[in-house]
mmCIF file of C-alpha atoms in Angstrom:
data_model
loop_
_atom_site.group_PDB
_atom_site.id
_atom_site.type_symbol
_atom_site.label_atom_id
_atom_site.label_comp_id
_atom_site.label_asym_id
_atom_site.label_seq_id
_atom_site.Cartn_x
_atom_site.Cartn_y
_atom_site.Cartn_z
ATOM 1 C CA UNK A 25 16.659 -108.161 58.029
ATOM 2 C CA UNK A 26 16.421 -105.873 61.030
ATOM 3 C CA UNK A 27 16.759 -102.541 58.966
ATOM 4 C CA UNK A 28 13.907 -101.031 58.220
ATOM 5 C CA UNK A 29 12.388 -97.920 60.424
ATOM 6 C CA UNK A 30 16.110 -96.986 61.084
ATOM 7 C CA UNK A 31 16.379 -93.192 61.630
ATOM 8 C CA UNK A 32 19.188 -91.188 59.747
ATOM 9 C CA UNK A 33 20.145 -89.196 63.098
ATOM 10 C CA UNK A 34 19.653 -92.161 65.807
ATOM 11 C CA UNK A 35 22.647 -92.816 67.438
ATOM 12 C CA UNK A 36 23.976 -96.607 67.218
ATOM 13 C CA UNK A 37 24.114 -98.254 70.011
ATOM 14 C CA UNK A 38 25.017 -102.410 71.239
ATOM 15 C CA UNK A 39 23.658 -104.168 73.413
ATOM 16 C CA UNK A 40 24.102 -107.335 74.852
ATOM 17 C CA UNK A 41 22.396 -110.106 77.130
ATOM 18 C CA UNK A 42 24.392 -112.748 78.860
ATOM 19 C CA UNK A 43 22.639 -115.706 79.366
ATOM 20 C CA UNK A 44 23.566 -118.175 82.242
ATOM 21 C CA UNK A 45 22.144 -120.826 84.292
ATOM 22 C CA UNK A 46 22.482 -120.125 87.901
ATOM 23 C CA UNK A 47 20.716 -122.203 90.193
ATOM 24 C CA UNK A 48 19.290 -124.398 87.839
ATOM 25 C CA UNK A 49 17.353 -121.501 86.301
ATOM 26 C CA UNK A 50 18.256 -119.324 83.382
ATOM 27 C CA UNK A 51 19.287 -116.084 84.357
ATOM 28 C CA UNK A 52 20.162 -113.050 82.547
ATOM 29 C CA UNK A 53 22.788 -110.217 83.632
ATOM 30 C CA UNK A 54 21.256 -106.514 83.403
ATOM 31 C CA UNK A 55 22.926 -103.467 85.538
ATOM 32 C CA UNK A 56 21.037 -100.666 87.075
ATOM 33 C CA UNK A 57 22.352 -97.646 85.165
ATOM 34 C CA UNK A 58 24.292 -95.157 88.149
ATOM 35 C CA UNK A 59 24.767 -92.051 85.841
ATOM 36 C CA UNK A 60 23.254 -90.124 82.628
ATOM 37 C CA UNK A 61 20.066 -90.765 81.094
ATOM 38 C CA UNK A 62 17.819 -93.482 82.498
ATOM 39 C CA UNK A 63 20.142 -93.363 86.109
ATOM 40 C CA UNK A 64 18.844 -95.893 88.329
ATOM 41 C CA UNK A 65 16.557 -98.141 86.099
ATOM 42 C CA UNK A 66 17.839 -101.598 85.358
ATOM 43 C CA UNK A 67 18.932 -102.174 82.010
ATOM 44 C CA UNK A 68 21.016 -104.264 79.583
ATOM 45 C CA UNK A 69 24.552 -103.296 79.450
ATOM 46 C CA UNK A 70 25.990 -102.040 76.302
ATOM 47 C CA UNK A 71 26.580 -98.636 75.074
ATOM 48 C CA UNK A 72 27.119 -95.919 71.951
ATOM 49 C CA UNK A 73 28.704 -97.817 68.706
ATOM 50 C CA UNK A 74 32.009 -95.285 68.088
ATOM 51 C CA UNK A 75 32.868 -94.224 64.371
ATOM 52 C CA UNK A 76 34.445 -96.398 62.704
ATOM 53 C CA UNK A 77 33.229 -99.255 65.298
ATOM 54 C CA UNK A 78 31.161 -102.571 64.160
ATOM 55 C CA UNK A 79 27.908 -103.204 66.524
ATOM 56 C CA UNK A 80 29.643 -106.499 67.600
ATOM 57 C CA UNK A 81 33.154 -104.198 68.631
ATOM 58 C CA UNK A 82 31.100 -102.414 70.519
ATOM 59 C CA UNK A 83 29.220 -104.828 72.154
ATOM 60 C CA UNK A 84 32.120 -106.439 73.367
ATOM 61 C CA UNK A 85 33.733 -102.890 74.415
ATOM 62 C CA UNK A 86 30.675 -101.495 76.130
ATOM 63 C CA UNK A 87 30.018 -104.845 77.890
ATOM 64 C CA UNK A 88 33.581 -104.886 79.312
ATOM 65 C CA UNK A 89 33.550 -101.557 79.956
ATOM 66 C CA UNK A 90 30.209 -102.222 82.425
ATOM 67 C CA UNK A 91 30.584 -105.365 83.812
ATOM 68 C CA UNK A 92 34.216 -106.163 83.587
ATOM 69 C CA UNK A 93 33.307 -109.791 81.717
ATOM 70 C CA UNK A 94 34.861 -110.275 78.324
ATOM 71 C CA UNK A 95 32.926 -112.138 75.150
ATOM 72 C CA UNK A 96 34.051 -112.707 72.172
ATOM 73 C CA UNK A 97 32.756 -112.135 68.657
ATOM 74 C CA UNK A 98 32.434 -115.670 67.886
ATOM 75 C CA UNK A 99 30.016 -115.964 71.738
ATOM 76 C CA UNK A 100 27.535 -112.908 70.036
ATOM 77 C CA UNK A 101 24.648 -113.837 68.333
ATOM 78 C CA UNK A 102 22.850 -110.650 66.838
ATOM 79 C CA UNK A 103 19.152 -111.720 67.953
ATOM 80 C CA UNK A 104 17.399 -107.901 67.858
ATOM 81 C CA UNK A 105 17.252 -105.022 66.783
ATOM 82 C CA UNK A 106 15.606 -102.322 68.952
ATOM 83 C CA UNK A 107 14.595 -98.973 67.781
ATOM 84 C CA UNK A 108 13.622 -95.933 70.086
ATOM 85 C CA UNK A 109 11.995 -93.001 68.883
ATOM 86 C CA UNK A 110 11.443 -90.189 71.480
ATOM 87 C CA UNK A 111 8.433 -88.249 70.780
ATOM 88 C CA UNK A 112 9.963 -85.209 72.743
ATOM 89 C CA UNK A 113 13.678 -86.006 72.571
ATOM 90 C CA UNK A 114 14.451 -86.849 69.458
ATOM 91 C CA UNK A 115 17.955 -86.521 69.645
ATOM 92 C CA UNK A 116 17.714 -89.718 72.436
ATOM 93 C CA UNK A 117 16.617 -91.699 69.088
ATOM 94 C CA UNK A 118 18.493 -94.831 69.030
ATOM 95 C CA UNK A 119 18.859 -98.054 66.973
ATOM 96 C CA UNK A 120 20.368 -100.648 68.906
ATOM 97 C CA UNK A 121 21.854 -104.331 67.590
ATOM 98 C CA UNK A 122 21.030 -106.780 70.319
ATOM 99 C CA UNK A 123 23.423 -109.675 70.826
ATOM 100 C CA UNK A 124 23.123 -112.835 73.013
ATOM 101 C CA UNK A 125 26.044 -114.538 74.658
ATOM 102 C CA UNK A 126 25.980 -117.543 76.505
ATOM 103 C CA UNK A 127 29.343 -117.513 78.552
ATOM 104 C CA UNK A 128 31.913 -114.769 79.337
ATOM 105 C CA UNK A 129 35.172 -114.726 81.295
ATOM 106 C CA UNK A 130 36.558 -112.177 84.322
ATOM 107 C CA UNK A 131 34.946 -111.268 87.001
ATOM 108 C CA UNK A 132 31.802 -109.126 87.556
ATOM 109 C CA UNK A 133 32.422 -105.502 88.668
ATOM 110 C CA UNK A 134 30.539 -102.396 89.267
ATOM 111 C CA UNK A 135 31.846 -99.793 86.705
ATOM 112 C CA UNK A 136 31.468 -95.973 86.812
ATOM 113 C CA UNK A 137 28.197 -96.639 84.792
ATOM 114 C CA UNK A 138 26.485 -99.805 86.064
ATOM 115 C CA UNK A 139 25.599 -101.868 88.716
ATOM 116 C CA UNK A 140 25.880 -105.918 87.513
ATOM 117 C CA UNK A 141 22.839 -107.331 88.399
ATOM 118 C CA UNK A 142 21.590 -111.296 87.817
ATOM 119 C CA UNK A 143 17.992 -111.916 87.026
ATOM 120 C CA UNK A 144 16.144 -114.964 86.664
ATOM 121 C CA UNK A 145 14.818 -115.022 83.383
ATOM 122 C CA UNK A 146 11.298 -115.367 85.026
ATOM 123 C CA UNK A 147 11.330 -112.675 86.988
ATOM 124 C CA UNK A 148 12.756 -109.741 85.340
ATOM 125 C CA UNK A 149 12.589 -106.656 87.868
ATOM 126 C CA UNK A 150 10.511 -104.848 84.766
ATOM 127 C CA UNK A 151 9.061 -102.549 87.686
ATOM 128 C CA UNK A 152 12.477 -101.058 87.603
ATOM 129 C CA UNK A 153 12.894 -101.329 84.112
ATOM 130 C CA UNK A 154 12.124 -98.816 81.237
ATOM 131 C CA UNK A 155 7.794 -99.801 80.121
ATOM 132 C CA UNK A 156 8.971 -101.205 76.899
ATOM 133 C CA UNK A 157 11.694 -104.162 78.539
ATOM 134 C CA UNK A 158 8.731 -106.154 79.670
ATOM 135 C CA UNK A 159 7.441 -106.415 75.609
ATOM 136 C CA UNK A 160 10.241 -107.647 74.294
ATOM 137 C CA UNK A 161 13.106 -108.932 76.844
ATOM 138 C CA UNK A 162 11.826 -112.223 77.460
ATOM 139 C CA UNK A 163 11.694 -112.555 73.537
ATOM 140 C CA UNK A 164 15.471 -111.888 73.250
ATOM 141 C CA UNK A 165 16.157 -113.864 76.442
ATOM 142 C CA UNK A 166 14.682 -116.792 74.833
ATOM 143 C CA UNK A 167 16.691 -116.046 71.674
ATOM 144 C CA UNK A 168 13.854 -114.798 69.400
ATOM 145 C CA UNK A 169 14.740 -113.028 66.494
ATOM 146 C CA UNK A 170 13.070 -109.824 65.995
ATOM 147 C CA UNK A 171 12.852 -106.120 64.996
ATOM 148 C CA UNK A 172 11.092 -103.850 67.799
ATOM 149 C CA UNK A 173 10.435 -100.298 67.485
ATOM 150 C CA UNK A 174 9.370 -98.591 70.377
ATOM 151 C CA UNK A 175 8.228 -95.046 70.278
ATOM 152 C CA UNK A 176 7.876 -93.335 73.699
ATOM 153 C CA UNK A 177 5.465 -90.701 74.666
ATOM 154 C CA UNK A 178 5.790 -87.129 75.584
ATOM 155 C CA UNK A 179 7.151 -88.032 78.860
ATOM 156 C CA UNK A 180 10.110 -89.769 77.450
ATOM 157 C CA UNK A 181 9.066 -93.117 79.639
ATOM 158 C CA UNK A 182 5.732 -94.717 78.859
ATOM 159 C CA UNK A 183 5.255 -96.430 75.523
ATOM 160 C CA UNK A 184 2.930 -94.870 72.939
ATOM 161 C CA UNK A 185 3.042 -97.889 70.520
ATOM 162 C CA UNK A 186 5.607 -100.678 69.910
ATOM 163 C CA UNK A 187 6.070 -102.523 66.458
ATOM 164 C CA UNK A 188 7.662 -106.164 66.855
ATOM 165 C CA UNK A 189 8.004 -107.998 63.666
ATOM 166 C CA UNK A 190 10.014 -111.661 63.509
ATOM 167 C CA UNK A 191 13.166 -112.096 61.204
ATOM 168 C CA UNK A 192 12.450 -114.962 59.233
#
């Protein structure tokens, strides 16, 4: 489950999508990234899985870290697992365990690296997002279960082909 097409020199990373109603709609919290590769597109928060670290430590470290909200292991749900390939980068490779959570505590903060940001579900701001969020973020969101790998073209942005295949 969620394994295959897993490169031997991506670097792991976590992920992780709050889910909360807000308005009566179901919204989602993403952060536009303020420094280092991919500054100033919208993104989920999460970050590099340390040695020694499980996906789900480092979901809850990175997500901290980024939005100043604490989860638990027992609120993450591992729902995805995303893997970039960059055609021109390859050392950007990375294989990333998505995890849901449906409540957090704290308050929301702007860190050194993101910028909180609550979406409606609906209407994701993919126009600021990386090509590939709009093919498979509302799947997460909606707490599909999935492998995705994405390889990006030559320019490091735009998608040259995308693999999703359902966990069963």
């Amino acid at each position: 489950m969620g394994g295959e097409n897993q490169s031997t020199t991506a670097r792991p990373v976590a992920l992780v999508a709050l889910l909360a109603e807000r308005d009566g709609r179901p919204h989602i919290l993403l952060g536009r990234k303020l420094r280092g590769f991919g500054c100033g597109k919208i993104v989920l928060p999460g970050g590099k899985v340390e040695p020694g670290e499980s996906a789900a430590d480092a979901a809850i470290r990175e997500f901290f870290e980024e939005t100043g909200l604490r989860v638990t292991a027992a609120e993450l749900t591992h729902t995805a697992q995303i893997n970039f390939r960059f055609s021109a980068l390859p050392d950007a490779d990375m294989d990333c365990a998505a995890f849901i959570a449906r409540s957090a505590s704290g308050e929301v903060h702007i860190s050194d690296e993101l910028e909180p940001l609550w979406s409606p579900v609906d209407l994701l701001p993919v126009d600021q997002m990386w090509q590939d969020s709009s093919m498979w973020l509302r799947q997460l969101a909606a707490g599909q279960r999935f492998t995705a790998t994405i390889v990006l073209a030559t320019d490091n942005a735009s998608v040259r082909s995308i693999d999703i295949e359902a966990w069963d």
